[in-house]
CSV table of N, CA and C in Angstrom, one decimal:
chain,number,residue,atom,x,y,z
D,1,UNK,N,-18.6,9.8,12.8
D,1,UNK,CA,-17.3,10.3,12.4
D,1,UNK,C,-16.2,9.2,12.5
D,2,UNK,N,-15.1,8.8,11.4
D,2,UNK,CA,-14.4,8.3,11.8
D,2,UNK,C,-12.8,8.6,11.3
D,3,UNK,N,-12.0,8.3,11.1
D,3,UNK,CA,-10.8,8.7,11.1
D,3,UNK,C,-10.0,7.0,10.3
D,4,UNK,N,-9.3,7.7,9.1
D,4,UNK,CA,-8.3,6.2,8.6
D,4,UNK,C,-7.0,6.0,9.3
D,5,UNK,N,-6.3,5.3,9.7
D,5,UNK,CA,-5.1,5.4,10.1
D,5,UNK,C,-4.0,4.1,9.9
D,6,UNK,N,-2.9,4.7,9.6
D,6,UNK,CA,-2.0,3.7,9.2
D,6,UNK,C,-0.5,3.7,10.0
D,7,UNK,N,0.0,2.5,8.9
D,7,UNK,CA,1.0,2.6,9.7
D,7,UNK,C,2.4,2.0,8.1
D,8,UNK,N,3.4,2.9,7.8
D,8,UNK,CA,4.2,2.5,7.0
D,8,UNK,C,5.0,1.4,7.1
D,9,UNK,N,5.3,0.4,6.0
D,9,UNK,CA,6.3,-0.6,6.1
D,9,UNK,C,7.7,-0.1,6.1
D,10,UNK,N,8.4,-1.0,6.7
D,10,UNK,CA,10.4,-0.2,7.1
D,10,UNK,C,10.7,-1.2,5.7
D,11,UNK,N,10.6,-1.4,4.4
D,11,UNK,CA,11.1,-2.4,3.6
D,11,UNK,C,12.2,-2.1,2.6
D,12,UNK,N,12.4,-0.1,3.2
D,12,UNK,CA,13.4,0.0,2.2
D,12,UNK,C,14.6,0.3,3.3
D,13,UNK,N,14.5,0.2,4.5
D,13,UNK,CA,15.2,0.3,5.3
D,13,UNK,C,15.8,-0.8,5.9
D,14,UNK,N,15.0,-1.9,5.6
D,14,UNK,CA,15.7,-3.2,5.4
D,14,UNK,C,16.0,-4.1,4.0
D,15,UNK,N,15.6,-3.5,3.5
D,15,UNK,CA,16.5,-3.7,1.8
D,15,UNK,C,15.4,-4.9,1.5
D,16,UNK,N,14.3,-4.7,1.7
D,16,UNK,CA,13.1,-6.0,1.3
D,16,UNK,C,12.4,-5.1,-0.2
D,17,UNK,N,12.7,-4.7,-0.9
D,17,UNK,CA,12.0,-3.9,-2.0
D,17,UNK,C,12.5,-4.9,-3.2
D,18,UNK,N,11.8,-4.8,-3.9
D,18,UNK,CA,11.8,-6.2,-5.4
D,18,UNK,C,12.3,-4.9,-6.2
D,19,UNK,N,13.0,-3.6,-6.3
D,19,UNK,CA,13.6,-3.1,-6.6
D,19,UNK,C,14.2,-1.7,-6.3
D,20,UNK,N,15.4,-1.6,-6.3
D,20,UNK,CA,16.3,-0.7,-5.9
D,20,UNK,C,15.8,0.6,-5.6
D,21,UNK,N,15.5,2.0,-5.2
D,21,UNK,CA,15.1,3.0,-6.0
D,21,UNK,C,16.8,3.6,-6.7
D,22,UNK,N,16.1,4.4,-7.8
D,22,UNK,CA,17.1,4.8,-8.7
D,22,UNK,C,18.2,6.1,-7.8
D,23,UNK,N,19.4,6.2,-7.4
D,23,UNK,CA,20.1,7.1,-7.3
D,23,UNK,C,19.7,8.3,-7.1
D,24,UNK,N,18.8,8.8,-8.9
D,24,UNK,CA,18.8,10.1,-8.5
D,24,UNK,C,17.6,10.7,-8.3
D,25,UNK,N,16.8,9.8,-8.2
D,25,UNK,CA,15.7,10.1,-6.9
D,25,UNK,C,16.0,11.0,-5.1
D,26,UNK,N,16.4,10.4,-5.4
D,26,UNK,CA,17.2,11.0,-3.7
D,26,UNK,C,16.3,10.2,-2.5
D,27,UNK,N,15.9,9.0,-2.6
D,27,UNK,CA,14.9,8.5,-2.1
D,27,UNK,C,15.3,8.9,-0.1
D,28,UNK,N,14.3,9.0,0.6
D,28,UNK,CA,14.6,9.1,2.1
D,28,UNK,C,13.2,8.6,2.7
D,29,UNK,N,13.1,8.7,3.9
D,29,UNK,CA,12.1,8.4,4.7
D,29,UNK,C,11.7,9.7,5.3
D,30,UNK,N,10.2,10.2,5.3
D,30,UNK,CA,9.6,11.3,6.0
D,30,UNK,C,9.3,10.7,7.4
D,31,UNK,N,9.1,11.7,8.1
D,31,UNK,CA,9.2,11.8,9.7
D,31,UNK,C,7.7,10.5,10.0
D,32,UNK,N,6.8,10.4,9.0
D,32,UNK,CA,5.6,10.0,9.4
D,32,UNK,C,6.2,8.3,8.9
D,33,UNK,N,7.8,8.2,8.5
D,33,UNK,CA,7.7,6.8,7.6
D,33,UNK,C,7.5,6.4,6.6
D,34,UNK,N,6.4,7.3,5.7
D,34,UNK,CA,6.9,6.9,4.5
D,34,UNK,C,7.5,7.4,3.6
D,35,UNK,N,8.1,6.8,2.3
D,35,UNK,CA,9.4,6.6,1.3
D,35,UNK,C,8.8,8.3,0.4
D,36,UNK,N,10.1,9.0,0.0
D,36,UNK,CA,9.3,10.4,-0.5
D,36,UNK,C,11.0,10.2,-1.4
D,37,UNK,N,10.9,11.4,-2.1
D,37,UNK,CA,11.8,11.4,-3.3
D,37,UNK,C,12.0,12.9,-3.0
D,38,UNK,N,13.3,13.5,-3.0
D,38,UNK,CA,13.8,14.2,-3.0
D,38,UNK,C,13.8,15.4,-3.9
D,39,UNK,N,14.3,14.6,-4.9
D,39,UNK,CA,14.2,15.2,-6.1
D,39,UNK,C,13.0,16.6,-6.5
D,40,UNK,N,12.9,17.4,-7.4
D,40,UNK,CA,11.9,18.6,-7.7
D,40,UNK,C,11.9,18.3,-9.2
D,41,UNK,N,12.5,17.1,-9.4
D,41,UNK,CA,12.1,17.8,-11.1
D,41,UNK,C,11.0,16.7,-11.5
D,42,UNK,N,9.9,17.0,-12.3
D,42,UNK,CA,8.7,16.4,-13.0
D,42,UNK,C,9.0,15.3,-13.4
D,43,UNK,N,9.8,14.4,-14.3
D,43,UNK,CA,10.5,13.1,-14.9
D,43,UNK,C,10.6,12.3,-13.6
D,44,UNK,N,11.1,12.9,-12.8
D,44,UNK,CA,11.9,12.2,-11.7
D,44,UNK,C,10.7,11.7,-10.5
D,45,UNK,N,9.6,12.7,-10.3
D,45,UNK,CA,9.0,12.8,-9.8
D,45,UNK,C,7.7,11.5,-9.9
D,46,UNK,N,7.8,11.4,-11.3
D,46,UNK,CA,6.1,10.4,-11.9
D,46,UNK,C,7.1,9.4,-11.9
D,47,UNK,N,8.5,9.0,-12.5
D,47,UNK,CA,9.5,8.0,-12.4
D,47,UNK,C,8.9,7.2,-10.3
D,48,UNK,N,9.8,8.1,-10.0
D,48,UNK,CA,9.5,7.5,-8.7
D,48,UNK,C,8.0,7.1,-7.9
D,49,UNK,N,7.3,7.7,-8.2
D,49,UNK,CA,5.8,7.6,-8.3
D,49,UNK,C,5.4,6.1,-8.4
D,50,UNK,N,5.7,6.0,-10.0
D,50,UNK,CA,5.3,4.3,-10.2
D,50,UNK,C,6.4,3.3,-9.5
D,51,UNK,N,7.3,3.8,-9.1
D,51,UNK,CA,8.0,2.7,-8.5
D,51,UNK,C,7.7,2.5,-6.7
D,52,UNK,N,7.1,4.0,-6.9
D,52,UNK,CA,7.0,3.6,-4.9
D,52,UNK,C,5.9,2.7,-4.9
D,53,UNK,N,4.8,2.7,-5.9
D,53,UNK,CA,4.0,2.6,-6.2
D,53,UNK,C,3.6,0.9,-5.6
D,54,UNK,N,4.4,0.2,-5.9
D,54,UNK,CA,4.8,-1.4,-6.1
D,54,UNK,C,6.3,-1.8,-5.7
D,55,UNK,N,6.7,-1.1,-4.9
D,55,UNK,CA,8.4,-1.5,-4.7
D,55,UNK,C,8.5,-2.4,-3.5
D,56,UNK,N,7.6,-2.4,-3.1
D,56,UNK,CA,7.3,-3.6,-2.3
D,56,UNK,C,6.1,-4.5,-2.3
D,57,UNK,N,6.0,-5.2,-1.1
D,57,UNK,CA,4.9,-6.1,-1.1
D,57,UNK,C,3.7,-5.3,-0.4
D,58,UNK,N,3.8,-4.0,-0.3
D,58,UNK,CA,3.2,-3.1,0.3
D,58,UNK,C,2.4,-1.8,-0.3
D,59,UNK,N,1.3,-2.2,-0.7
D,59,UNK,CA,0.9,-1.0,-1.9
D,59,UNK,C,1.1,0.1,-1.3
D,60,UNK,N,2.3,1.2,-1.9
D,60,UNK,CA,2.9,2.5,-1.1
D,60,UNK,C,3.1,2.4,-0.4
D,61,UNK,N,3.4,1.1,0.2
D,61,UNK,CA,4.4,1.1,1.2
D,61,UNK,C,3.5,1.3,2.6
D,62,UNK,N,2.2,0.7,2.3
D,62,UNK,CA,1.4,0.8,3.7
D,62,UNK,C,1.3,-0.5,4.2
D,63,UNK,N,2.1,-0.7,5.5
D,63,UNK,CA,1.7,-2.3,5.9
D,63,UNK,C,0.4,-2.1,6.7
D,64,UNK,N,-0.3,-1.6,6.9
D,64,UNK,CA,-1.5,-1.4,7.8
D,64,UNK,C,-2.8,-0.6,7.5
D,65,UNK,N,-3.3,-0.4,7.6
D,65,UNK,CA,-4.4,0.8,7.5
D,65,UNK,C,-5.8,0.3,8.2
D,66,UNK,N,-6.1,0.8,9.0
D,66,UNK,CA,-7.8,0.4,9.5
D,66,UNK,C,-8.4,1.6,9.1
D,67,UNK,N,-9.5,1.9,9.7
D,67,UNK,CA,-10.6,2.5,9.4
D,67,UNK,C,-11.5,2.8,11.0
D,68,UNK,N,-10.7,3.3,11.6
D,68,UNK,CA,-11.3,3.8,13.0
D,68,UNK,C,-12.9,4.9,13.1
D,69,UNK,N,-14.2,4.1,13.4
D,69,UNK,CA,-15.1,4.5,13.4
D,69,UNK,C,-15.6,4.6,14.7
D,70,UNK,N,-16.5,5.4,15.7
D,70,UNK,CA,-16.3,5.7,17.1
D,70,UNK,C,-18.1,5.7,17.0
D,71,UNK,N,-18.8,4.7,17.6
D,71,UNK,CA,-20.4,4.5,17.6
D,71,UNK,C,-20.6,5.7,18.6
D,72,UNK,N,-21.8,6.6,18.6
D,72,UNK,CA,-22.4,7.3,19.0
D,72,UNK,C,-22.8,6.8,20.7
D,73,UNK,N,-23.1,5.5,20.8
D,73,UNK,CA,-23.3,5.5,22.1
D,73,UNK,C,-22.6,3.7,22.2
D,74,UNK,N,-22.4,3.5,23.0
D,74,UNK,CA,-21.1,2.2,23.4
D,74,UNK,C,-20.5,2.4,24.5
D,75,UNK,N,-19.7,1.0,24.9
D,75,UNK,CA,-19.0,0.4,25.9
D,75,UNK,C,-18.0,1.6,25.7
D,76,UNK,N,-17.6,1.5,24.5
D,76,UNK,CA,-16.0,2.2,24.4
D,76,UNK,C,-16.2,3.8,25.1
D,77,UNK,N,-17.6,4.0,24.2
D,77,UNK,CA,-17.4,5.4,24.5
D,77,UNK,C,-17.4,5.8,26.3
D,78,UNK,N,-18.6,4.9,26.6
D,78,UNK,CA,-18.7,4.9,27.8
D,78,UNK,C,-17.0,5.0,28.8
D,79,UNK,N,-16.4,3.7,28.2
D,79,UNK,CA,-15.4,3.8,29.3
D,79,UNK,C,-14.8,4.9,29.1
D,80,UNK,N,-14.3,5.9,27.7
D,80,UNK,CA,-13.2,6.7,27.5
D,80,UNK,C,-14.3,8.0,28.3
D,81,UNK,N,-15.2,7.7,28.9
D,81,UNK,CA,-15.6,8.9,29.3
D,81,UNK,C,-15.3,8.9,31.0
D,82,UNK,N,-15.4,7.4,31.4
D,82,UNK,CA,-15.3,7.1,32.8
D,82,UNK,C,-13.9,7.2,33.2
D,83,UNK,N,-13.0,7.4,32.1
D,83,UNK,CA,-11.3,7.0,32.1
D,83,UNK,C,-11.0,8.2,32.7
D,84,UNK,N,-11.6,9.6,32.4
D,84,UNK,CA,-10.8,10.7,32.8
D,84,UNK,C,-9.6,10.8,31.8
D,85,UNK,N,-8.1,11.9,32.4
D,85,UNK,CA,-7.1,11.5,31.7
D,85,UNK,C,-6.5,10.7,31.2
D,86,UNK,N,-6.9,9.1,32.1
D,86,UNK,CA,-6.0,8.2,31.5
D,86,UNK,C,-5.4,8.0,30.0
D,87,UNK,N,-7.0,8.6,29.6
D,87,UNK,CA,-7.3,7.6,28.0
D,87,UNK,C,-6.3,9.1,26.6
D,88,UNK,N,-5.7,9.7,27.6
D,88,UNK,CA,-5.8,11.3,26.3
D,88,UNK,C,-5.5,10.8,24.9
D,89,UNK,N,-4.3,9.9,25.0
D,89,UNK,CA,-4.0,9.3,23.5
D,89,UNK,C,-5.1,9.1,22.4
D,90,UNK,N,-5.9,7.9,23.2
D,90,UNK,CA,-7.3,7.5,22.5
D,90,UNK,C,-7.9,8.6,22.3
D,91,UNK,N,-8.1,9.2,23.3
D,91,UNK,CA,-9.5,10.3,23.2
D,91,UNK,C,-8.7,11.0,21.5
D,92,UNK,N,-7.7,11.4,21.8
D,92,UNK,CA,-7.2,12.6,20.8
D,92,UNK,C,-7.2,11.9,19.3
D,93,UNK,N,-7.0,10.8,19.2
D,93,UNK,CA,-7.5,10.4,17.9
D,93,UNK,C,-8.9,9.8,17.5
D,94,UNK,N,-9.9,9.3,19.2
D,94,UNK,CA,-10.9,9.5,18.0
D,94,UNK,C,-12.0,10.3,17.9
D,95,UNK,N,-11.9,11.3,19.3
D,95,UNK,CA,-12.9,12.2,20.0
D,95,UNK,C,-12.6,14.0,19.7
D,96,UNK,N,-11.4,14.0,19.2
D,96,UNK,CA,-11.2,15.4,19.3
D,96,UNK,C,-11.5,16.0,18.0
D,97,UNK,N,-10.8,15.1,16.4
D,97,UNK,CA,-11.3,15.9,15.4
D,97,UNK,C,-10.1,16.4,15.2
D,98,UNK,N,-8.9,16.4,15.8
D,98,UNK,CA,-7.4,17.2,15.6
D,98,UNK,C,-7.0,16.0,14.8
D,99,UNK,N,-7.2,15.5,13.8
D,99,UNK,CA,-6.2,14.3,13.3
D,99,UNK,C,-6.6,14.4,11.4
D,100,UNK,N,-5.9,15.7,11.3
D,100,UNK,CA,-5.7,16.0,10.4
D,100,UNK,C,-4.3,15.7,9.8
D,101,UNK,N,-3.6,14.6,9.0
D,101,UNK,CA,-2.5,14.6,9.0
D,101,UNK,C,-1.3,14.5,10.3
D,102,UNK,N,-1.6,13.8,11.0
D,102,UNK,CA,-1.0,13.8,12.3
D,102,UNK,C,-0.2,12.7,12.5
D,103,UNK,N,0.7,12.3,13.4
D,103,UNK,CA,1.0,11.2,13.7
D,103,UNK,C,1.5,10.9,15.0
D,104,UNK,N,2.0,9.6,15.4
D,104,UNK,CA,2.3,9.4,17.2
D,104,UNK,C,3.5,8.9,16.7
D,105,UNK,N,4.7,9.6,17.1
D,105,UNK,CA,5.8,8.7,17.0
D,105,UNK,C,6.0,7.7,17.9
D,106,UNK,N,7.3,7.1,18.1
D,106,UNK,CA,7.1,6.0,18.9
D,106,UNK,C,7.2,5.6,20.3
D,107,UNK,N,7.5,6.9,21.2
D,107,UNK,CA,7.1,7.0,22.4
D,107,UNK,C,5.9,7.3,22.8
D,108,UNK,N,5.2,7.5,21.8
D,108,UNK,CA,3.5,8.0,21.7
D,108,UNK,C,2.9,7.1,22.0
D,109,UNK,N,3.3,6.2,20.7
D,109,UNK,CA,2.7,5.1,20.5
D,109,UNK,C,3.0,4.0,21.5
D,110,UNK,N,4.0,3.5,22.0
D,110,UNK,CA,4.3,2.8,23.4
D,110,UNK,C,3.3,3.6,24.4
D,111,UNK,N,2.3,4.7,24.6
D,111,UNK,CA,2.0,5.4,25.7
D,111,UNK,C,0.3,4.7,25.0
D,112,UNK,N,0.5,4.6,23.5
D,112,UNK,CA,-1.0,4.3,23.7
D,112,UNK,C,-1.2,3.0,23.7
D,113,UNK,N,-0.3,2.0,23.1
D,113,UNK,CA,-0.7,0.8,23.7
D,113,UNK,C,-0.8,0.1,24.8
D,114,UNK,N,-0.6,1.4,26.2
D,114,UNK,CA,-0.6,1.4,27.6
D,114,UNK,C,-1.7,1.6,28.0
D,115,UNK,N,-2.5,2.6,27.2
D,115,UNK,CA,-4.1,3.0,27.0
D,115,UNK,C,-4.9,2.4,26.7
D,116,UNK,N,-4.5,1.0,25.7
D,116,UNK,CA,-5.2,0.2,25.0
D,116,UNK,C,-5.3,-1.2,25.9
D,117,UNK,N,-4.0,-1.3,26.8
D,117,UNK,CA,-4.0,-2.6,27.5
D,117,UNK,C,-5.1,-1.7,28.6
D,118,UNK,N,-4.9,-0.3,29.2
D,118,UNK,CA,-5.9,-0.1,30.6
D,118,UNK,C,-7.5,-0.6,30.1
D,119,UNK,N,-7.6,-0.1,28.7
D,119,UNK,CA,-8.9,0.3,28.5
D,119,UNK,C,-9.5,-1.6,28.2
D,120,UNK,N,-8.7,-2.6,27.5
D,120,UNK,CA,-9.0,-3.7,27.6
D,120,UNK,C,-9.5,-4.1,28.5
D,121,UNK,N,-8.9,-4.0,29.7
D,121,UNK,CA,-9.1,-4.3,31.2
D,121,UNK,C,-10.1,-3.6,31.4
D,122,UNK,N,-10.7,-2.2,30.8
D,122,UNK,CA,-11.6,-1.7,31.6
D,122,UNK,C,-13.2,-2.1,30.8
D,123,UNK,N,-13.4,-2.8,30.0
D,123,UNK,CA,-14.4,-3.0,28.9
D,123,UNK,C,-14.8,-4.1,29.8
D,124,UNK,N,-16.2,-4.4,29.3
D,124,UNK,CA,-16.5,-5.4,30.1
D,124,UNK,C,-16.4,-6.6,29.7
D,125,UNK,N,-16.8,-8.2,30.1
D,125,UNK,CA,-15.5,-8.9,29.3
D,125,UNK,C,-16.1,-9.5,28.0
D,126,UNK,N,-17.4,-9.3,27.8
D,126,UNK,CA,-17.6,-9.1,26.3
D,126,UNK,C,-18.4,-8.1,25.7
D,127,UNK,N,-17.7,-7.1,25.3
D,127,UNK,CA,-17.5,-5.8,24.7
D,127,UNK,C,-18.6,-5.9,23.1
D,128,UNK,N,-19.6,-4.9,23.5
D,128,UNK,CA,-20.6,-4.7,22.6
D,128,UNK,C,-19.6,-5.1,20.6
D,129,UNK,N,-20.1,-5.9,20.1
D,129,UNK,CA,-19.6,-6.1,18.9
D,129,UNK,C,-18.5,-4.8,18.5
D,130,UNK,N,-19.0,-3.4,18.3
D,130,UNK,CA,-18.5,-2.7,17.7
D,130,UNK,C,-17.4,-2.1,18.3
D,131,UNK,N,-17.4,-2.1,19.5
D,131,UNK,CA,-16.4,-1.5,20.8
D,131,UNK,C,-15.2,-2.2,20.5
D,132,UNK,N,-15.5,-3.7,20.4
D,132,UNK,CA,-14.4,-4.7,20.5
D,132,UNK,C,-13.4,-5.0,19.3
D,133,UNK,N,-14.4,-4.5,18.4
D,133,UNK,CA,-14.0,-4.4,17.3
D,133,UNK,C,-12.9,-3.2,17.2
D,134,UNK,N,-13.3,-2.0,17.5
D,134,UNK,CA,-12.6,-0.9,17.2
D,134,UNK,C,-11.6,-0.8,18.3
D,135,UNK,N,-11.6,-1.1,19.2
D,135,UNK,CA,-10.5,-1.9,20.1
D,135,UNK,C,-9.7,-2.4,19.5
D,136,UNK,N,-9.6,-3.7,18.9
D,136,UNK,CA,-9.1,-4.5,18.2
D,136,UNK,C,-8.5,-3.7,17.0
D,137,UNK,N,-8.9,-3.0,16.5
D,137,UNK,CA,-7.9,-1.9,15.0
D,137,UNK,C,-7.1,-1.1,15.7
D,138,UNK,N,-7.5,-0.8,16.7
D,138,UNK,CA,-5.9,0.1,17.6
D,138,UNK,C,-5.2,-0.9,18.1
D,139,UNK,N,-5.6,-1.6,18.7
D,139,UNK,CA,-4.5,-2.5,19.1
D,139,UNK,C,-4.0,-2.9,18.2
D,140,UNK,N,-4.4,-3.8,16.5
D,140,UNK,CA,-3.4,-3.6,15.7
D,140,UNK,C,-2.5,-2.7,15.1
D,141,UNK,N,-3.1,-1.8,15.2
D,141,UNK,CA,-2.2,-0.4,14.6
D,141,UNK,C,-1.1,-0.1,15.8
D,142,UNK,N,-1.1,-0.3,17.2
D,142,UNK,CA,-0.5,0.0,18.0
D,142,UNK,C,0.7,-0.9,17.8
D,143,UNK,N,0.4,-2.3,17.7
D,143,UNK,CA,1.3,-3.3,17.5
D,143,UNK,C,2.4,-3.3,16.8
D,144,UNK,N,1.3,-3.3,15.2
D,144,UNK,CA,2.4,-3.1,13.8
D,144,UNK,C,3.1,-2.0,13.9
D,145,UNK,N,3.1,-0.7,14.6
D,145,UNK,CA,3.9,0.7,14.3
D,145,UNK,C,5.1,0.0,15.5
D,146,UNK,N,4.8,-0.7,17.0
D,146,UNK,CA,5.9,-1.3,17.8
D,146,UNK,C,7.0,-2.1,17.0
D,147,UNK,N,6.1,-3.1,16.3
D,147,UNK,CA,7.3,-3.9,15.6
D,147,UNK,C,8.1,-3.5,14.6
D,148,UNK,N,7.7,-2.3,13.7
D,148,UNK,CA,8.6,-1.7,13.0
D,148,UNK,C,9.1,-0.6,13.2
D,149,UNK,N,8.7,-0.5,14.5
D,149,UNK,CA,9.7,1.3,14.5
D,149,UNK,C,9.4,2.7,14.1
D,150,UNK,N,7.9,2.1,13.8
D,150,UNK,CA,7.5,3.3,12.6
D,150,UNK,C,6.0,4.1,13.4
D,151,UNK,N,6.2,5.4,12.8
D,151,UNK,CA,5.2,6.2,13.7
D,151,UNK,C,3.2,5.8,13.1
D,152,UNK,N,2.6,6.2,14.0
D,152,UNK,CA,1.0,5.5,13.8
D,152,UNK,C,0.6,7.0,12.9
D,153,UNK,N,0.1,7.0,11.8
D,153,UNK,CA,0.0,8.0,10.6
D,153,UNK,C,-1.9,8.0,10.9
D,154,UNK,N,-2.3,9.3,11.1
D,154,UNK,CA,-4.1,9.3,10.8
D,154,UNK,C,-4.3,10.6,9.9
């Protein structure tokens, strides 16, 4: 079982977009970060569509996305099992199955990249290929959502 998870670019919040959106879009930012259009009417709706589409250097505006996959038997799983509560963050995105449209805002996300430095430290110091690997896509996902401000989307 695995789980996709991303993380939105801030490019209309720093005015980095190769074009404007139109006025009467009503363009805003949803809670998860990304760019949504206000508007209800049909014209307006496919209009903004294709421009979210490409309005940056970010297709829809995703600076990130991995592909979090959790091996059946492994280091990782091992440790998040030896972790106890430490690991709840981890566990809940990749053990519970509740990450249906969810996200960690950014006090979440500072709590899991606290998870991710324990669990570093707790792996052994060379971590079964796949462990290290999938280590390694949280910790960039943890990263990229710190430097922009923006919440970890699965």
């Amino acid at each position: 079982m695995g789980i996709d998870a991303l993380v939105f670019c801030d490019c209309l919040e720093k005015g980095c977009l190769r074009r404007p959106p139109r006025p009467e879009w009503q363009v805003y930012v949803q809670e998860d970060g990304c760019r949504e259009c206000a508007s209800t009417e049909p014209r307006l709706l496919a209009a903004f569509g294709n421009w979210h589409e490409t309005a940056c250097a970010h297709d829809y505006g995703i600076l990130i996305h991995r592909r979090l996959d959790l091996p059946a038997t492994s280091p990782f799983r091992q440790a998040l099992a030896d972790a106890g509560d430490r690991l709840g963050l981890v566990r809940r995105l990749l053990c519970s199955g509740d990450h249906d449209s969810g996200c960690l805002d950014m006090p979440l996300v500072g709590r899991l990249a606290e998870e991710l430095k324990w669990l570093r430290q707790s792996l052994p110091a060379h971590p079964a290929a796949e462990a290290g690997s999938l280590l390694q896509r949280l910790e960039e996902l943890a990263a990229t959502a710190l430097a922009v401000s923006k919440p970890l989307v699965f």
